[in-house]
Amino acid sequence: MGHFIQLVRRDLNLASRQGFDNFMVVAFFVLAVVLFPFGVGPEPGILARISAGVIWVAALMASMLSLERLFLADYEDGSLELLVLSPVSLEILVLAKICVHWLTTGLPLIIAAPLLAVLLNMEIEGFGILITALFIGTPTLSLLGAVGAALVLGSRRGGVLLSLLILPLFIPVLIFGVSAVDAAISGYPMKAQLLIMAAFFLLALPLCPWAAAVAIRQSLEE
Amino acid sequence: MAMIEKYANPNRFLRIARPLIPWIGGITLLCLGIGLYLALFVSPADYQQGESVRIIYVHVPAAWMAMFCYTSLVISAGVGLIWKHPVAEIAARETASIGAIFTFLALLTGSLWGKPMWGTWWVWDARLTSMLVLLFLYIGFMALNSAFDNAQRGAKASAILAMVGFINIPIIKFSVDWWNTLHQPASVIRMDGPSIHSSMLIPLLLMAVGYSFFYLWVLLIRMDSAITAGKIRTLRQRHAQA
């Protein structure tokens, strides 16, 4: 546990020293959503109808963007090898990295989401549930994404490849995330969607760090 | 286990596989020939769908094979990863491209059938959508497999991906079913009607058997050429070093 916190603190320190870089993801998220009114027209009715979907899809893309860097910097400067060699189990260290990814990507997205919901004219009933659904859903995105990020280490054109590998796996989170918000807006119960998303998270929590650790080990074998 | 290790030697594998190729090819052509004749000329046209019902004889087996190939892809990738089995790794790689073609064929024939039946090339029906996602999983596997300069790493990384995808397939399928029932209640014509008659079932099964043997045929030919290509590469490298 001590090593886990140490690694989280180290990576947060590294992230905080990169200054404006951390806001890039949020800036992309806001900009991607702002493009939609230009694309589909400014009518409030249409925007309100698609708001939940647009915010979720943009959140998926935004969390994809920073995934490539998740292990790459450590892989390139060799510190990933030291982490693998350390007596602490690699799965715990991977989990720490995933935590940091969520803290630097998922959390800012959740903070920016209500503002975008206002811009897209979302019904007021959807706000609370959008935040809740993002809170449950984005950690799953970070967990799944870590597997992809570990798999593409050392490949040619990792970034594009990563999106091809990971986006199909994001579909379930997207479906239930949007459906929860839509259900809340139309006044239906949305507990089931949230519970299913929580189930995805609990399933991904043990499996993804394990798969990512296997992938990292094989990337360092040669 | 001894079985698995025995055929890890590509040469031993080829000694058994090569004589089998013409036989498997013969069975394929026989099944597809008789199956197509029965499907296109003998089996009756549907009273609702007319002649276009015949597309199911190429569509349904393609969809079955798309799923079958992913399963055998995961099994061979798993064997390759666990036992470091070179022949299984080659089988996984070659299965991926064949499976992707079957998936594409299922989508294409489904779309061609959808135009006269549903009046549109594409509907976001749960089955179509899951097939489309399956196609993306295949493409992801092939892209990752060929993304490394070291072929060994590509085989291992894509094997891990195949297994993650395999765990995800039921989850994606379930989600897509949920999503579809929520967004689009039964607007699509269902294929209920009479339960399938033997005049349709026999050609359908023959086609399915033919497709399976076709997969095996192409797989063995492709594995043969992949192993041979590997040998040529090794010889060239040795030649260049000498």
GROMACS .gro file of C-alpha atoms in nm:
model
  464
    1MET     CA    1   0.000   0.000   0.000
    2GLY     CA    2   0.288   0.233   0.084
    3HIS     CA    3   0.443   0.174  -0.259
    4PHE     CA    4   0.108   0.234  -0.421
    5ILE     CA    5   0.076   0.577  -0.258
    6GLN     CA    6   0.438   0.658  -0.335
    7LEU     CA    7   0.392   0.586  -0.703
    8VAL     CA    8   0.066   0.784  -0.715
    9ARG     CA    9   0.243   1.077  -0.550
   10ARG     CA   10   0.538   1.057  -0.789
   11ASP     CA   11   0.318   1.052  -1.099
   12LEU     CA   12   0.098   1.332  -0.967
   13ASN     CA   13   0.412   1.536  -0.905
   14LEU     CA   14   0.530   1.468  -1.258
   15ALA     CA   15   0.191   1.566  -1.395
   16SER     CA   16   0.174   1.886  -1.191
   17ARG     CA   17   0.511   1.999  -1.325
   18GLN     CA   18   0.388   1.973  -1.681
   19GLY     CA   19   0.162   2.269  -1.609
   20PHE     CA   20  -0.067   2.349  -1.895
   21ASP     CA   21  -0.038   2.003  -2.050
   22ASN     CA   22  -0.293   1.877  -1.800
   23PHE     CA   23  -0.556   2.114  -1.931
   24MET     CA   24  -0.512   1.998  -2.289
   25VAL     CA   25  -0.741   1.701  -2.240
   26VAL     CA   26  -1.016   1.916  -2.089
   27ALA     CA   27  -0.963   2.176  -2.362
   28PHE     CA   28  -1.006   1.903  -2.624
   29PHE     CA   29  -1.318   1.776  -2.445
   30VAL     CA   30  -1.478   2.123  -2.439
   31LEU     CA   31  -1.381   2.200  -2.795
   32ALA     CA   32  -1.510   1.867  -2.931
   33VAL     CA   33  -1.848   1.926  -2.764
   34VAL     CA   34  -1.863   2.288  -2.879
   35LEU     CA   35  -1.820   2.173  -3.240
   36PHE     CA   36  -2.150   1.984  -3.230
   37PRO     CA   37  -2.383   2.287  -3.235
   38PHE     CA   38  -2.199   2.397  -3.551
   39GLY     CA   39  -2.246   2.054  -3.699
   40VAL     CA   40  -2.612   1.987  -3.621
   41GLY     CA   41  -2.745   2.341  -3.590
   42PRO     CA   42  -2.822   2.558  -3.287
   43GLU     CA   43  -3.184   2.451  -3.221
   44PRO     CA   44  -3.216   2.392  -2.843
   45GLY     CA   45  -3.447   2.092  -2.889
   46ILE     CA   46  -3.201   1.893  -3.098
   47LEU     CA   47  -2.908   1.984  -2.875
   48ALA     CA   48  -3.096   1.882  -2.563
   49ARG     CA   49  -3.189   1.550  -2.723
   50ILE     CA   50  -2.830   1.460  -2.815
   51SER     CA   51  -2.654   1.627  -2.519
   52ALA     CA   52  -2.595   1.314  -2.310
   53GLY     CA   53  -2.460   1.119  -2.607
   54VAL     CA   54  -2.233   1.398  -2.725
   55ILE     CA   55  -2.084   1.456  -2.380
   56TRP     CA   56  -2.021   1.085  -2.331
   57VAL     CA   57  -1.864   1.030  -2.673
   58ALA     CA   58  -1.641   1.335  -2.625
   59ALA     CA   59  -1.542   1.205  -2.280
   60LEU     CA   60  -1.445   0.870  -2.435
   61MET     CA   61  -1.229   1.041  -2.697
   62ALA     CA   62  -1.070   1.275  -2.443
   63SER     CA   63  -0.972   0.996  -2.208
   64MET     CA   64  -0.828   0.808  -2.509
   65LEU     CA   65  -0.602   1.103  -2.588
   66SER     CA   66  -0.392   1.089  -2.275
   67LEU     CA   67  -0.382   0.709  -2.259
   68GLU     CA   68  -0.091   0.679  -2.498
   69ARG     CA   69   0.136   0.857  -2.251
   70LEU     CA   70   0.030   0.630  -1.962
   71PHE     CA   71   0.331   0.397  -1.975
   72LEU     CA   72   0.522   0.540  -2.271
   73ALA     CA   73   0.740   0.795  -2.088
   74ASP     CA   74   0.844   0.532  -1.832
   75TYR     CA   75   0.899   0.278  -2.109
   76GLU     CA   76   1.125   0.511  -2.304
   77ASP     CA   77   1.345   0.628  -2.017
   78GLY     CA   78   1.372   0.279  -1.869
   79SER     CA   79   1.199   0.342  -1.536
   80LEU     CA   80   0.928   0.093  -1.635
   81GLU     CA   81   1.193  -0.180  -1.625
   82LEU     CA   82   1.288  -0.077  -1.273
   83LEU     CA   83   0.923  -0.089  -1.170
   84VAL     CA   84   0.892  -0.441  -1.313
   85LEU     CA   85   1.209  -0.547  -1.127
   86SER     CA   86   1.094  -0.399  -0.795
   87PRO     CA   87   0.971  -0.646  -0.530
   88VAL     CA   88   0.623  -0.490  -0.530
   89SER     CA   89   0.380  -0.672  -0.757
   90LEU     CA   90   0.348  -0.506  -1.095
   91GLU     CA   91  -0.033  -0.523  -1.082
   92ILE     CA   92  -0.038  -0.284  -0.784
   93LEU     CA   93   0.196  -0.043  -0.965
   94VAL     CA   94  -0.021  -0.056  -1.277
   95LEU     CA   95  -0.324   0.018  -1.062
   96ALA     CA   96  -0.143   0.322  -0.922
   97LYS     CA   97  -0.076   0.446  -1.276
   98ILE     CA   98  -0.442   0.396  -1.364
   99CYS     CA   99  -0.544   0.595  -1.055
  100VAL     CA  100  -0.325   0.882  -1.164
  101HIS     CA  101  -0.466   0.868  -1.514
  102TRP     CA  102  -0.816   0.895  -1.373
  103LEU     CA  103  -0.720   1.178  -1.137
  104THR     CA  104  -0.560   1.378  -1.419
  105THR     CA  105  -0.812   1.294  -1.694
  106GLY     CA  106  -1.138   1.153  -1.562
  107LEU     CA  107  -1.181   1.394  -1.274
  108PRO     CA  108  -1.125   1.713  -1.481
  109LEU     CA  109  -1.372   1.582  -1.739
  110ILE     CA  110  -1.633   1.530  -1.468
  111ILE     CA  111  -1.576   1.886  -1.342
  112ALA     CA  112  -1.612   2.029  -1.695
  113ALA     CA  113  -1.917   1.820  -1.786
  114PRO     CA  114  -2.189   2.032  -1.615
  115LEU     CA  115  -2.072   2.341  -1.802
  116LEU     CA  116  -2.102   2.155  -2.131
  117ALA     CA  117  -2.442   2.024  -2.029
  118VAL     CA  118  -2.553   2.386  -1.988
  119LEU     CA  119  -2.413   2.477  -2.329
  120LEU     CA  120  -2.601   2.189  -2.488
  121ASN     CA  121  -2.923   2.285  -2.313
  122MET     CA  122  -2.959   1.959  -2.125
  123GLU     CA  123  -3.268   1.922  -1.903
  124ILE     CA  124  -3.193   2.003  -1.541
  125GLU     CA  125  -3.297   1.651  -1.428
  126GLY     CA  126  -3.004   1.503  -1.618
  127PHE     CA  127  -2.723   1.698  -1.447
  128GLY     CA  128  -2.689   1.501  -1.125
  129ILE     CA  129  -2.713   1.166  -1.298
  130LEU     CA  130  -2.463   1.270  -1.568
  131ILE     CA  131  -2.206   1.346  -1.298
  132THR     CA  132  -2.284   1.022  -1.113
  133ALA     CA  133  -2.264   0.814  -1.430
  134LEU     CA  134  -1.932   0.977  -1.525
  135PHE     CA  135  -1.802   0.906  -1.176
  136ILE     CA  136  -1.884   0.537  -1.213
  137GLY     CA  137  -1.796   0.507  -1.582
  138THR     CA  138  -1.468   0.696  -1.630
  139PRO     CA  139  -1.263   0.472  -1.394
  140THR     CA  140  -1.365   0.177  -1.614
  141LEU     CA  141  -1.238   0.369  -1.917
  142SER     CA  142  -0.902   0.426  -1.748
  143LEU     CA  143  -0.880   0.059  -1.650
  144LEU     CA  144  -0.960  -0.074  -1.998
  145GLY     CA  145  -0.742   0.188  -2.159
  146ALA     CA  146  -0.442   0.082  -1.951
  147VAL     CA  147  -0.455  -0.263  -2.113
  148GLY     CA  148  -0.445  -0.104  -2.457
  149ALA     CA  149  -0.169   0.138  -2.357
  150ALA     CA  150   0.043  -0.152  -2.231
  151LEU     CA  151  -0.020  -0.357  -2.546
  152VAL     CA  152   0.097  -0.090  -2.790
  153LEU     CA  153   0.427  -0.020  -2.606
  154GLY     CA  154   0.707  -0.029  -2.860
  155SER     CA  155   0.481  -0.053  -3.163
  156ARG     CA  156   0.483   0.170  -3.466
  157ARG     CA  157   0.213   0.440  -3.455
  158GLY     CA  158   0.091   0.354  -3.107
  159GLY     CA  159  -0.167   0.632  -3.075
  160VAL     CA  160  -0.390   0.549  -3.371
  161LEU     CA  161  -0.355   0.179  -3.298
  162LEU     CA  162  -0.460   0.235  -2.937
  163SER     CA  163  -0.789   0.396  -3.040
  164LEU     CA  164  -0.862   0.106  -3.275
  165LEU     CA  165  -0.805  -0.146  -2.996
  166ILE     CA  166  -0.982   0.029  -2.712
  167LEU     CA  167  -1.283   0.216  -2.855
  168PRO     CA  168  -1.483  -0.103  -2.932
  169LEU     CA  169  -1.431  -0.210  -2.570
  170PHE     CA  170  -1.568   0.126  -2.449
  171ILE     CA  171  -1.907   0.068  -2.615
  172PRO     CA  172  -2.081  -0.091  -2.310
  173VAL     CA  173  -1.986   0.200  -2.083
  174LEU     CA  174  -2.109   0.445  -2.345
  175ILE     CA  175  -2.441   0.266  -2.388
  176PHE     CA  176  -2.526   0.253  -2.018
  177GLY     CA  177  -2.384   0.598  -1.942
  178VAL     CA  178  -2.605   0.764  -2.203
  179SER     CA  179  -2.903   0.547  -2.120
  180ALA     CA  180  -2.887   0.643  -1.749
  181VAL     CA  181  -2.898   1.014  -1.833
  182ASP     CA  182  -3.174   0.972  -2.090
  183ALA     CA  183  -3.379   0.768  -1.844
  184ALA     CA  184  -3.338   1.034  -1.574
  185ILE     CA  185  -3.448   1.309  -1.813
  186SER     CA  186  -3.759   1.118  -1.923
  187GLY     CA  187  -3.843   1.039  -1.561
  188TYR     CA  188  -3.774   0.666  -1.570
  189PRO     CA  189  -3.578   0.483  -1.298
  190MET     CA  190  -3.207   0.470  -1.380
  191LYS     CA  191  -3.079   0.260  -1.092
  192ALA     CA  192  -3.031  -0.047  -1.317
  193GLN     CA  193  -2.798   0.135  -1.557
  194LEU     CA  194  -2.586   0.268  -1.272
  195LEU     CA  195  -2.567  -0.074  -1.110
  196ILE     CA  196  -2.461  -0.234  -1.437
  197MET     CA  197  -2.191   0.032  -1.484
  198ALA     CA  198  -2.075  -0.035  -1.130
  199ALA     CA  199  -2.061  -0.405  -1.219
  200PHE     CA  200  -1.841  -0.326  -1.522
  201PHE     CA  201  -1.612  -0.129  -1.294
  202LEU     CA  202  -1.589  -0.408  -1.038
  203LEU     CA  203  -1.518  -0.662  -1.312
  204ALA     CA  204  -1.251  -0.443  -1.472
  205LEU     CA  205  -1.085  -0.355  -1.140
  206PRO     CA  206  -0.911  -0.690  -1.083
  207LEU     CA  207  -0.885  -0.806  -1.448
  208CYS     CA  208  -0.747  -0.499  -1.625
  209PRO     CA  209  -0.439  -0.432  -1.407
  210TRP     CA  210  -0.357  -0.800  -1.437
  211ALA     CA  211  -0.385  -0.804  -1.818
  212ALA     CA  212  -0.192  -0.477  -1.843
  213ALA     CA  213   0.085  -0.621  -1.623
  214VAL     CA  214   0.110  -0.929  -1.848
  215ALA     CA  215   0.134  -0.700  -2.149
  216ILE     CA  216   0.403  -0.483  -1.989
  217ARG     CA  217   0.612  -0.789  -1.895
  218GLN     CA  218   0.605  -0.920  -2.250
  219SER     CA  219   0.691  -0.575  -2.389
  220LEU     CA  220   1.014  -0.578  -2.184
  221GLU     CA  221   1.113  -0.935  -2.264
  222GLU     CA  222   1.333  -0.876  -2.564
  223MET     CA  223  -0.001  -3.183  -2.351
  224ALA     CA  224   0.232  -3.411  -2.542
  225MET     CA  225   0.002  -3.367  -2.842
  226ILE     CA  226   0.037  -2.989  -2.823
  227GLU     CA  227   0.414  -3.002  -2.799
  228LYS     CA  228   0.444  -3.258  -3.076
  229TYR     CA  229   0.295  -3.032  -3.341
  230ALA     CA  230   0.490  -2.724  -3.227
  231ASN     CA  231   0.747  -2.830  -3.485
  232PRO     CA  232   0.640  -2.658  -3.808
  233ASN     CA  233   0.795  -2.929  -4.025
  234ARG     CA  234   0.611  -3.210  -3.849
  235PHE     CA  235   0.293  -3.007  -3.877
  236LEU     CA  236   0.344  -2.953  -4.250
  237ARG     CA  237   0.414  -3.324  -4.311
  238ILE     CA  238   0.064  -3.402  -4.188
  239ALA     CA  239  -0.113  -3.090  -4.317
  240ARG     CA  240   0.014  -3.091  -4.676
  241PRO     CA  241  -0.138  -3.424  -4.786
  242LEU     CA  242  -0.467  -3.324  -4.621
  243ILE     CA  243  -0.505  -2.999  -4.820
  244PRO     CA  244  -0.637  -3.151  -5.148
  245TRP     CA  245  -0.883  -3.375  -4.961
  246ILE     CA  246  -1.020  -3.086  -4.760
  247GLY     CA  247  -1.041  -2.880  -5.079
  248GLY     CA  248  -1.238  -3.159  -5.245
  249ILE     CA  249  -1.487  -3.185  -4.959
  250THR     CA  250  -1.527  -2.805  -4.964
  251LEU     CA  251  -1.604  -2.792  -5.336
  252LEU     CA  252  -1.842  -3.088  -5.309
  253CYS     CA  253  -2.040  -2.941  -5.017
  254LEU     CA  254  -2.052  -2.590  -5.162
  255GLY     CA  255  -2.143  -2.724  -5.508
  256ILE     CA  256  -2.433  -2.943  -5.395
  257GLY     CA  257  -2.535  -2.687  -5.132
  258LEU     CA  258  -2.547  -2.401  -5.382
  259TYR     CA  259  -2.738  -2.610  -5.637
  260LEU     CA  260  -2.999  -2.706  -5.375
  261ALA     CA  261  -3.011  -2.351  -5.241
  262LEU     CA  262  -3.043  -2.170  -5.572
  263PHE     CA  263  -3.250  -2.413  -5.781
  264VAL     CA  264  -3.422  -2.677  -5.568
  265SER     CA  265  -3.526  -2.503  -5.246
  266PRO     CA  266  -3.856  -2.311  -5.264
  267ALA     CA  267  -3.882  -1.933  -5.276
  268ASP     CA  268  -4.040  -1.777  -4.966
  269TYR     CA  269  -4.402  -1.668  -4.997
  270GLN     CA  270  -4.320  -1.333  -4.836
  271GLN     CA  271  -3.959  -1.267  -4.929
  272GLY     CA  272  -3.965  -1.420  -5.277
  273GLU     CA  273  -3.633  -1.516  -5.434
  274SER     CA  274  -3.427  -1.294  -5.208
  275VAL     CA  275  -3.469  -1.548  -4.929
  276ARG     CA  276  -3.192  -1.745  -5.099
  277ILE     CA  277  -2.935  -1.501  -4.969
  278ILE     CA  278  -2.962  -1.667  -4.627
  279TYR     CA  279  -2.774  -1.968  -4.765
  280VAL     CA  280  -2.461  -1.757  -4.800
  281HIS     CA  281  -2.541  -1.512  -4.520
  282VAL     CA  282  -2.618  -1.736  -4.223
  283PRO     CA  283  -2.313  -1.966  -4.259
  284ALA     CA  284  -2.091  -1.659  -4.297
  285ALA     CA  285  -2.226  -1.520  -3.970
  286TRP     CA  286  -2.173  -1.857  -3.798
  287MET     CA  287  -1.818  -1.874  -3.930
  288ALA     CA  288  -1.748  -1.517  -3.814
  289MET     CA  289  -1.817  -1.625  -3.456
  290PHE     CA  290  -1.655  -1.966  -3.495
  291CYS     CA  291  -1.335  -1.808  -3.629
  292TYR     CA  292  -1.311  -1.569  -3.334
  293THR     CA  293  -1.342  -1.860  -3.093
  294SER     CA  294  -1.073  -2.061  -3.271
  295LEU     CA  295  -0.863  -1.745  -3.294
  296VAL     CA  296  -0.880  -1.707  -2.915
  297ILE     CA  297  -0.803  -2.074  -2.858
  298SER     CA  298  -0.499  -2.074  -3.088
  299ALA     CA  299  -0.379  -1.740  -2.951
  300GLY     CA  300  -0.411  -1.880  -2.598
  301VAL     CA  301  -0.220  -2.197  -2.686
  302GLY     CA  302   0.045  -1.981  -2.853
  303LEU     CA  303   0.077  -1.762  -2.546
  304ILE     CA  304   0.079  -2.037  -2.283
  305TRP     CA  305   0.297  -2.300  -2.454
  306LYS     CA  306   0.497  -2.054  -2.672
  307HIS     CA  307   0.368  -2.261  -2.961
  308PRO     CA  308   0.486  -2.122  -3.300
  309VAL     CA  309   0.233  -2.312  -3.514
  310ALA     CA  310  -0.056  -2.193  -3.294
  311GLU     CA  311   0.065  -1.833  -3.328
  312ILE     CA  312   0.064  -1.866  -3.706
  313ALA     CA  313  -0.282  -2.027  -3.693
  314ALA     CA  314  -0.414  -1.734  -3.486
  315ARG     CA  315  -0.274  -1.477  -3.727
  316GLU     CA  316  -0.409  -1.648  -4.037
  317THR     CA  317  -0.748  -1.718  -3.874
  318ALA     CA  318  -0.789  -1.347  -3.801
  319SER     CA  319  -0.788  -1.240  -4.164
  320ILE     CA  320  -1.018  -1.524  -4.271
  321GLY     CA  321  -1.257  -1.445  -3.985
  322ALA     CA  322  -1.258  -1.077  -4.074
  323ILE     CA  323  -1.354  -1.165  -4.431
  324PHE     CA  324  -1.638  -1.388  -4.309
  325THR     CA  325  -1.762  -1.107  -4.083
  326PHE     CA  326  -1.747  -0.861  -4.370
  327LEU     CA  327  -1.929  -1.109  -4.594
  328ALA     CA  328  -2.202  -1.153  -4.331
  329LEU     CA  329  -2.245  -0.775  -4.305
  330LEU     CA  330  -2.242  -0.729  -4.681
  331THR     CA  331  -2.494  -1.002  -4.760
  332GLY     CA  332  -2.708  -0.887  -4.468
  333SER     CA  333  -2.709  -0.539  -4.610
  334LEU     CA  334  -2.796  -0.664  -4.960
  335TRP     CA  335  -3.083  -0.862  -4.809
  336GLY     CA  336  -3.194  -0.565  -4.599
  337LYS     CA  337  -3.244  -0.334  -4.895
  338PRO     CA  338  -3.538  -0.522  -5.054
  339MET     CA  339  -3.672  -0.654  -4.720
  340TRP     CA  340  -3.644  -0.356  -4.484
  341GLY     CA  341  -3.610  -0.091  -4.753
  342THR     CA  342  -3.274   0.024  -4.621
  343TRP     CA  343  -2.914  -0.090  -4.645
  344TRP     CA  344  -2.847  -0.062  -4.276
  345VAL     CA  345  -3.046  -0.062  -3.955
  346TRP     CA  346  -2.891  -0.032  -3.611
  347ASP     CA  347  -3.033  -0.369  -3.522
  348ALA     CA  348  -2.868  -0.540  -3.226
  349ARG     CA  349  -2.730  -0.826  -3.434
  350LEU     CA  350  -2.593  -0.608  -3.710
  351THR     CA  351  -2.430  -0.379  -3.457
  352SER     CA  352  -2.264  -0.665  -3.269
  353MET     CA  353  -2.132  -0.802  -3.599
  354LEU     CA  354  -1.989  -0.460  -3.681
  355VAL     CA  355  -1.816  -0.448  -3.343
  356LEU     CA  356  -1.681  -0.799  -3.406
  357LEU     CA  357  -1.532  -0.674  -3.733
  358PHE     CA  358  -1.356  -0.396  -3.541
  359LEU     CA  359  -1.220  -0.650  -3.292
  360TYR     CA  360  -1.078  -0.853  -3.582
  361ILE     CA  361  -0.923  -0.542  -3.740
  362GLY     CA  362  -0.773  -0.441  -3.404
  363PHE     CA  363  -0.619  -0.786  -3.365
  364MET     CA  364  -0.468  -0.779  -3.714
  365ALA     CA  365  -0.339  -0.422  -3.670
  366LEU     CA  366  -0.171  -0.503  -3.338
  367ASN     CA  367  -0.031  -0.828  -3.475
  368SER     CA  368   0.153  -0.649  -3.753
  369ALA     CA  369   0.245  -0.333  -3.560
  370PHE     CA  370   0.579  -0.453  -3.427
  371ASP     CA  371   0.911  -0.496  -3.602
  372ASN     CA  372   0.955  -0.811  -3.398
  373ALA     CA  373   0.689  -1.061  -3.510
  374GLN     CA  374   0.711  -1.247  -3.178
  375ARG     CA  375   0.596  -0.940  -2.986
  376GLY     CA  376   0.308  -0.886  -3.227
  377ALA     CA  377   0.191  -1.242  -3.174
  378LYS     CA  378   0.202  -1.211  -2.795
  379ALA     CA  379   0.045  -0.867  -2.768
  380SER     CA  380  -0.238  -0.957  -3.004
  381ALA     CA  381  -0.297  -1.285  -2.817
  382ILE     CA  382  -0.355  -1.088  -2.496
  383LEU     CA  383  -0.586  -0.854  -2.687
  384ALA     CA  384  -0.782  -1.149  -2.830
  385MET     CA  385  -0.847  -1.281  -2.480
  386VAL     CA  386  -0.953  -0.941  -2.344
  387GLY     CA  387  -1.184  -0.914  -2.645
  388PHE     CA  388  -1.325  -1.260  -2.582
  389ILE     CA  389  -1.423  -1.168  -2.224
  390ASN     CA  390  -1.578  -0.850  -2.361
  391ILE     CA  391  -1.783  -1.003  -2.642
  392PRO     CA  392  -2.071  -1.124  -2.418
  393ILE     CA  393  -2.070  -0.789  -2.238
  394ILE     CA  394  -2.081  -0.595  -2.564
  395LYS     CA  395  -2.352  -0.826  -2.700
  396PHE     CA  396  -2.562  -0.778  -2.385
  397SER     CA  397  -2.515  -0.399  -2.392
  398VAL     CA  398  -2.604  -0.371  -2.757
  399ASP     CA  399  -2.920  -0.580  -2.705
  400TRP     CA  400  -3.022  -0.352  -2.418
  401TRP     CA  401  -2.943  -0.038  -2.620
  402ASN     CA  402  -3.141  -0.154  -2.919
  403THR     CA  403  -3.454  -0.253  -2.728
  404LEU     CA  404  -3.443   0.082  -2.553
  405HIS     CA  405  -3.398   0.298  -2.861
  406GLN     CA  406  -3.588   0.111  -3.126
  407PRO     CA  407  -3.877  -0.112  -3.027
  408ALA     CA  408  -3.960  -0.389  -3.277
  409SER     CA  409  -3.980  -0.185  -3.595
  410VAL     CA  410  -3.796  -0.449  -3.794
  411ILE     CA  411  -3.980  -0.728  -3.971
  412ARG     CA  412  -3.916  -1.047  -3.781
  413MET     CA  413  -3.829  -1.366  -3.963
  414ASP     CA  414  -4.099  -1.561  -3.780
  415GLY     CA  415  -4.329  -1.737  -4.022
  416PRO     CA  416  -4.312  -2.117  -4.054
  417SER     CA  417  -4.033  -2.299  -3.878
  418ILE     CA  418  -3.760  -2.392  -4.122
  419HIS     CA  419  -3.855  -2.673  -4.363
  420SER     CA  420  -3.618  -2.956  -4.454
  421SER     CA  421  -3.599  -2.834  -4.816
  422MET     CA  422  -3.429  -2.523  -4.675
  423LEU     CA  423  -3.253  -2.679  -4.378
  424ILE     CA  424  -3.053  -2.936  -4.581
  425PRO     CA  425  -2.893  -2.683  -4.820
  426LEU     CA  426  -2.829  -2.451  -4.526
  427LEU     CA  427  -2.647  -2.721  -4.330
  428LEU     CA  428  -2.455  -2.830  -4.640
  429MET     CA  429  -2.343  -2.473  -4.692
  430ALA     CA  430  -2.240  -2.448  -4.327
  431VAL     CA  431  -2.031  -2.766  -4.356
  432GLY     CA  432  -1.885  -2.633  -4.683
  433TYR     CA  433  -1.794  -2.302  -4.521
  434SER     CA  434  -1.624  -2.479  -4.230
  435PHE     CA  435  -1.415  -2.693  -4.464
  436PHE     CA  436  -1.341  -2.387  -4.676
  437TYR     CA  437  -1.204  -2.217  -4.363
  438LEU     CA  438  -0.990  -2.520  -4.286
  439TRP     CA  439  -0.869  -2.537  -4.646
  440VAL     CA  440  -0.769  -2.173  -4.670
  441LEU     CA  441  -0.622  -2.182  -4.319
  442LEU     CA  442  -0.393  -2.476  -4.401
  443ILE     CA  443  -0.281  -2.321  -4.730
  444ARG     CA  444  -0.209  -1.990  -4.559
  445MET     CA  445  -0.026  -2.154  -4.270
  446ASP     CA  446   0.180  -2.355  -4.518
  447SER     CA  447   0.280  -2.042  -4.705
  448ALA     CA  448   0.344  -1.848  -4.383
  449ILE     CA  449   0.578  -2.120  -4.256
  450THR     CA  450   0.753  -2.135  -4.594
  451ALA     CA  451   0.786  -1.757  -4.602
  452GLY     CA  452   0.943  -1.770  -4.256
  453LYS     CA  453   1.195  -2.028  -4.377
  454ILE     CA  454   1.284  -1.816  -4.679
  455ARG     CA  455   1.336  -1.514  -4.453
  456THR     CA  456   1.569  -1.713  -4.226
  457LEU     CA  457   1.767  -1.844  -4.524
  458ARG     CA  458   1.804  -1.493  -4.667
  459GLN     CA  459   1.923  -1.358  -4.333
  460ARG     CA  460   2.177  -1.637  -4.305
  461HIS     CA  461   2.285  -1.569  -4.662
  462ALA     CA  462   2.324  -1.198  -4.594
  463GLN     CA  463   2.527  -1.261  -4.280
  464ALA     CA  464   2.759  -1.509  -4.452
   0.00000   0.00000   0.00000
